[in-house]
Short mmCIF file of C-alpha atoms and ligand atoms in Angstrom, two decimals:
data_model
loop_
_atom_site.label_atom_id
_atom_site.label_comp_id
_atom_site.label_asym_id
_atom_site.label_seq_id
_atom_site.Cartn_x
_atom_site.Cartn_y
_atom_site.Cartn_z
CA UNK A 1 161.85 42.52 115.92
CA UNK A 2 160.38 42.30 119.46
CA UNK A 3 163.48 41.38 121.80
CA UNK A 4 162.81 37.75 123.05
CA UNK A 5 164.45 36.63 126.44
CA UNK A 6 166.57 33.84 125.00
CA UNK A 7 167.48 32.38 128.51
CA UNK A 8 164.03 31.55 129.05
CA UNK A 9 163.07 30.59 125.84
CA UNK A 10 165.53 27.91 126.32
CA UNK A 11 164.58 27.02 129.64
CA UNK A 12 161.46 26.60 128.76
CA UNK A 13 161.61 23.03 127.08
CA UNK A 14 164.36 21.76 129.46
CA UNK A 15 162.18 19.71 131.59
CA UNK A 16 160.81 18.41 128.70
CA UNK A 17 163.77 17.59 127.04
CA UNK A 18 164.96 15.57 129.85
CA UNK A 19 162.31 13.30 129.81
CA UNK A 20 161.99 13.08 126.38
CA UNK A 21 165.07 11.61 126.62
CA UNK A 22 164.36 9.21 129.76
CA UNK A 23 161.05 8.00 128.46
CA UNK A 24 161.09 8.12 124.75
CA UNK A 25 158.17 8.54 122.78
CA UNK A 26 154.15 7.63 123.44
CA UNK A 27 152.58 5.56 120.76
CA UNK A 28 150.04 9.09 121.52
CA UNK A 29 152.11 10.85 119.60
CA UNK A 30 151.24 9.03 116.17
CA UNK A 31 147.56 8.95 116.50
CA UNK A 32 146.18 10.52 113.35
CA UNK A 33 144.84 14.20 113.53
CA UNK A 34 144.39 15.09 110.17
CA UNK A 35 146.46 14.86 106.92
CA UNK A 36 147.46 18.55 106.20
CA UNK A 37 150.75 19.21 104.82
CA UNK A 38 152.77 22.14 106.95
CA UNK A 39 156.14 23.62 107.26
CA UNK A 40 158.52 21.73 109.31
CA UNK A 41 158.72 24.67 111.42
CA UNK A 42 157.86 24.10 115.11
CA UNK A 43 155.85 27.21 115.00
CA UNK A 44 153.19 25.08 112.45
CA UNK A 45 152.08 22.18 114.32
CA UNK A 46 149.02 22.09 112.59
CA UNK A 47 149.25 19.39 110.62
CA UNK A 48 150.39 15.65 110.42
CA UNK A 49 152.15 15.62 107.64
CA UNK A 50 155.75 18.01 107.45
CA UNK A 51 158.41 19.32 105.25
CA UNK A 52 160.85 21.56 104.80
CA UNK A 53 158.38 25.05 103.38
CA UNK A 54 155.34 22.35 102.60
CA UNK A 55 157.53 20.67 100.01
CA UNK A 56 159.09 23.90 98.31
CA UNK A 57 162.34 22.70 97.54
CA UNK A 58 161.45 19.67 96.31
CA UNK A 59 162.19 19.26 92.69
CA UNK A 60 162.33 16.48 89.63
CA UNK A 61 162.51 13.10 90.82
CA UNK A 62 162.27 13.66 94.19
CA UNK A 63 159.18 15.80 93.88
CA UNK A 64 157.59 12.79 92.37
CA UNK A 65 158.30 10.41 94.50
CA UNK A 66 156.99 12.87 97.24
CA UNK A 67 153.97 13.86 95.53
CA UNK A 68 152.91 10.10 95.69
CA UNK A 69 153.86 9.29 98.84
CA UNK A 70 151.67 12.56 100.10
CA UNK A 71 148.83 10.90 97.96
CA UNK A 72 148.88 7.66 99.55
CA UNK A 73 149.20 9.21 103.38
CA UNK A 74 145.89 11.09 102.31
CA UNK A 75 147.01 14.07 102.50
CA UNK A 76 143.91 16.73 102.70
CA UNK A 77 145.40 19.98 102.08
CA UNK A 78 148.44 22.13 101.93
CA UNK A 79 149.45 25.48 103.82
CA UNK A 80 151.81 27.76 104.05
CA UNK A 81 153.18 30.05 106.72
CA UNK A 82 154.29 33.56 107.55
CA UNK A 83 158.41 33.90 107.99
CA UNK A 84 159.18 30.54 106.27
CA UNK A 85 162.67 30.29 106.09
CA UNK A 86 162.82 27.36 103.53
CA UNK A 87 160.58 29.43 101.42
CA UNK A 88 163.40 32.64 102.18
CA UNK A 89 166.12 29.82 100.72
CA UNK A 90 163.76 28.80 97.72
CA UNK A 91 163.69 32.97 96.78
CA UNK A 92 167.33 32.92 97.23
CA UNK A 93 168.50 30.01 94.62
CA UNK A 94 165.60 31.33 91.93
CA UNK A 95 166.53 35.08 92.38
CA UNK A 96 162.77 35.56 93.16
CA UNK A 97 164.20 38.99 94.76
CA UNK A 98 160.53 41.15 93.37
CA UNK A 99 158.82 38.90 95.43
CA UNK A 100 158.54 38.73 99.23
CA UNK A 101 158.92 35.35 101.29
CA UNK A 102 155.41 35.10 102.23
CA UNK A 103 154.54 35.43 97.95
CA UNK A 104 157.09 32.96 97.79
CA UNK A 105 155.90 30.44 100.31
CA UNK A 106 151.99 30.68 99.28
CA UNK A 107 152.77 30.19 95.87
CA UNK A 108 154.54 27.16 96.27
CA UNK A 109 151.93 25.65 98.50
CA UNK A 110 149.29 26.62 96.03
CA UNK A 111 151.68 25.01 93.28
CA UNK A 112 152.04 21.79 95.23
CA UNK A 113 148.14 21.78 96.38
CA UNK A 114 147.40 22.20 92.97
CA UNK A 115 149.53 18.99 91.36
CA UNK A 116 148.35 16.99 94.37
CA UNK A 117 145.04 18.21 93.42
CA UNK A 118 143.82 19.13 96.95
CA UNK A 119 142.88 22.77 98.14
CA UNK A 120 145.66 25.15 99.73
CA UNK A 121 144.89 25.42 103.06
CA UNK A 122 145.61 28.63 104.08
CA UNK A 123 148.63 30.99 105.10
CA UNK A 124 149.22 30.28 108.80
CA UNK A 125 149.95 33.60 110.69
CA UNK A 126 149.12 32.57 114.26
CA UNK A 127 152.64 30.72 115.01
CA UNK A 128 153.12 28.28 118.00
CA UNK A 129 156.59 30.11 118.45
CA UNK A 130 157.92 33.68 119.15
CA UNK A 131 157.70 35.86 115.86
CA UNK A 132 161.24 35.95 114.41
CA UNK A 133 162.31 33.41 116.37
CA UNK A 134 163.05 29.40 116.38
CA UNK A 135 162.62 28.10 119.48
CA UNK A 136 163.11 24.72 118.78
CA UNK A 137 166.18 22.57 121.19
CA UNK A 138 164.76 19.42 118.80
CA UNK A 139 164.27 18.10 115.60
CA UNK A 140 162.03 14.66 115.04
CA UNK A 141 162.21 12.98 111.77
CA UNK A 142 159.35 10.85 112.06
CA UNK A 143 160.24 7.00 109.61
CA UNK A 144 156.51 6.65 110.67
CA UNK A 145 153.73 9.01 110.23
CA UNK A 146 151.34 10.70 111.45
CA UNK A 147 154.44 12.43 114.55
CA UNK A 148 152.93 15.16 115.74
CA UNK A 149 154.46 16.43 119.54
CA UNK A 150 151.51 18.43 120.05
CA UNK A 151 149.60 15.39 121.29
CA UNK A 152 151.82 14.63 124.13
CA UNK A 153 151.66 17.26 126.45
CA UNK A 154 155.12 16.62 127.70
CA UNK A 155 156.96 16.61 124.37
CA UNK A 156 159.22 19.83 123.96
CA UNK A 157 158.49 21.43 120.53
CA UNK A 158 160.77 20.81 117.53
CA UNK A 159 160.76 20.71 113.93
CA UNK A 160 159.56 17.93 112.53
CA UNK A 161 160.30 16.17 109.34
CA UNK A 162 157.98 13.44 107.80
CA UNK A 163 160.65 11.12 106.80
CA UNK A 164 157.52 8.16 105.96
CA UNK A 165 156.57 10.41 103.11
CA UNK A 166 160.12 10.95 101.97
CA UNK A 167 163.20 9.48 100.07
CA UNK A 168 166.07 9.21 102.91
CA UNK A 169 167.68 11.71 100.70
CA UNK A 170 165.40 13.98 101.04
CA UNK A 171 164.68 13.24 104.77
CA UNK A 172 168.37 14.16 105.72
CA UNK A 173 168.23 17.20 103.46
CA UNK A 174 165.36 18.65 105.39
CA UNK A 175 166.84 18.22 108.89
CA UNK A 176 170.28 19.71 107.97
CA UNK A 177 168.13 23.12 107.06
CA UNK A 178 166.46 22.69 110.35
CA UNK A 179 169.41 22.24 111.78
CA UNK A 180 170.96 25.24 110.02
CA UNK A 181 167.57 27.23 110.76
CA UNK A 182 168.75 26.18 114.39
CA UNK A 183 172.33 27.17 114.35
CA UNK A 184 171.56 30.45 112.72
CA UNK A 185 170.57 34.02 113.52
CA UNK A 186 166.98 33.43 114.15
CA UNK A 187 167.62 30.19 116.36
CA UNK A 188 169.56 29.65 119.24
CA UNK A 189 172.73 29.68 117.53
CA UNK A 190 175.58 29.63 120.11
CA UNK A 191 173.92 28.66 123.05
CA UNK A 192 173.72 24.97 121.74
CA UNK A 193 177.44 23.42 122.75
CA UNK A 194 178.29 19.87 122.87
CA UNK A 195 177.12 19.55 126.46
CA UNK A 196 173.93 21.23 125.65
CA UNK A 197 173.47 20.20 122.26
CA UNK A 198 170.53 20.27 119.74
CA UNK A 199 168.89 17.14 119.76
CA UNK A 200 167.67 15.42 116.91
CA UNK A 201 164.88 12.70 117.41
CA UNK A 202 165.13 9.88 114.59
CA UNK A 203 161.45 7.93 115.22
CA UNK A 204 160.89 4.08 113.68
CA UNK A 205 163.82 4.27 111.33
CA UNK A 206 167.35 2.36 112.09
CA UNK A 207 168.31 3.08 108.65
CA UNK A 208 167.10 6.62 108.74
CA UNK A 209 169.02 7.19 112.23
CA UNK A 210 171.97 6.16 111.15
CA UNK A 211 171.74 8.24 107.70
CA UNK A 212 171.88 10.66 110.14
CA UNK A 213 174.57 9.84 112.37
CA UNK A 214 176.73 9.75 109.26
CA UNK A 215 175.63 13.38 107.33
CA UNK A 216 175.01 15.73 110.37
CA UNK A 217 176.21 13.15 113.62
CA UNK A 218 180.16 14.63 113.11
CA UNK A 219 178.81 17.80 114.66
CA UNK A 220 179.57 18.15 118.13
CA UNK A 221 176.23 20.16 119.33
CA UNK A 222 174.29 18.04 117.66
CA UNK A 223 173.02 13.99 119.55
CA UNK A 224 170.97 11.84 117.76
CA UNK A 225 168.84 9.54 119.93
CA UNK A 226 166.44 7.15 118.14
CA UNK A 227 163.27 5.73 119.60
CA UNK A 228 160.48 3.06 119.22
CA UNK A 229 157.43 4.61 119.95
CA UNK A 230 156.77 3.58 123.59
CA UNK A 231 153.43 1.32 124.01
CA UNK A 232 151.61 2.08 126.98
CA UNK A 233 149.32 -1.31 128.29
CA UNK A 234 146.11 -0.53 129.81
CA UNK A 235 145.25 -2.35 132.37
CA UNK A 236 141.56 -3.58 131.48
CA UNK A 237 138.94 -3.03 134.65
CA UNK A 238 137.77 -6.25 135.93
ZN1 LIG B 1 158.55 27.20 106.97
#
């Protein structure tokens, strides 16, 4: 693995971080770009719609319930990406050991694609984040679609959950991996602490905020902070 300067990795987004937390969230950010279904992962903006390895640990009811929601957001495709770790955790609890974590993750896009009955899109190898590493300082879980931080110049990358598209359940679920993701060996790990903690974004979604606050808010590096998206008038010229 390439050695990646950690210190300004993190530095990186702190501006950006700051102000996130000052000014909230443009309405920008929602504007619809195109319905493809990517990791959470912050290195796979490409997408509007977001989950935990495309949707790979999704399973019975839930997968139901997510496979119509995806349906009526319009979803358009499905990828998958290079180093997923949710896909790494799906090969884990199904002993898929003969098979490597990219196999893993492009077969359960293809899987999902294929019951949605829209094409895979593709195994994403360009990342928008070091190789082997999570940059992300934030996690959005977005109660109302279409979140994408890319279209806000001054929005610090993050993971990003589609919580519209999801049972809360399911929603929580998939930020607690991020979070773990986070926390771990390929994150930041230790250099979050309570007064520099990891913050987690809850967009739209009282109910969904405060889900939050209650399953991962006892931790003491992570905040939740929970926004409207922030209209911006236009003044008309006369
Ligand atoms: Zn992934």
């Amino acid at each position: 693995m390439m050695s990646i300067d950690t210190e300004t990795e993190w530095m990186r987004a702190q501006a950006s971080i700051e102000r996130l937390e000052r000014e909230g969230v443009s309405e920008k950010a929602f504007e619809p770009s195109g319905e493809i279904l990517c990791c959470m992962d912050e290195g796979t903006p490409m997408g509007d719609l977001r989950s935990a390895g495309s949707g790979i640990l999704t399973q019975g009811e839930e997968r139901a319930r997510f496979i119509a929601a995806l349906k009526k957001a319009g979803v358009e495709s499905v990828t998958s990406h290079e180093g997923c770790g949710a896909a790494a955790l799906y090969r884990e609890r199904h002993g898929l050991t003969d098979k490597s974590v990219d196999e893993v993750a492009m077969e359960g896009a293809k899987h999902l694609a294929a019951e949605l009955g829209v094409p895979y899109g593709g195994h994403i190898t360009e990342l928008a984040r070091p190789k082997g590493f999570h940059n992300a300082r934030v996690v959005y879980a977005d109660g109302i679609g279409d979140f994408n931080p890319r279209k806000v110049e001054s929005l610090p990358p993050g993971f990003v959950v589609s919580a519209s598209v999801m049972t809360q359940e399911q929603a929580v679920s998939e930020v607690a991996l991020a979070l773990k993701i986070a926390f771990g060996e390929h994150g930041f790990g230790e250099k979050f602490t309570p007064a520099q903690p990891l913050v987690v974004v809850a967009l739209g979604d009282e109910a969904l905020a405060a889900a939050l606050q209650s399953a991962v808010g006892g931790e003491p590096r992570v905040k939740i902070v929970s926004f409207e998206p922030v209209v911006k008038t236009i003044q008309k010229a006369a």
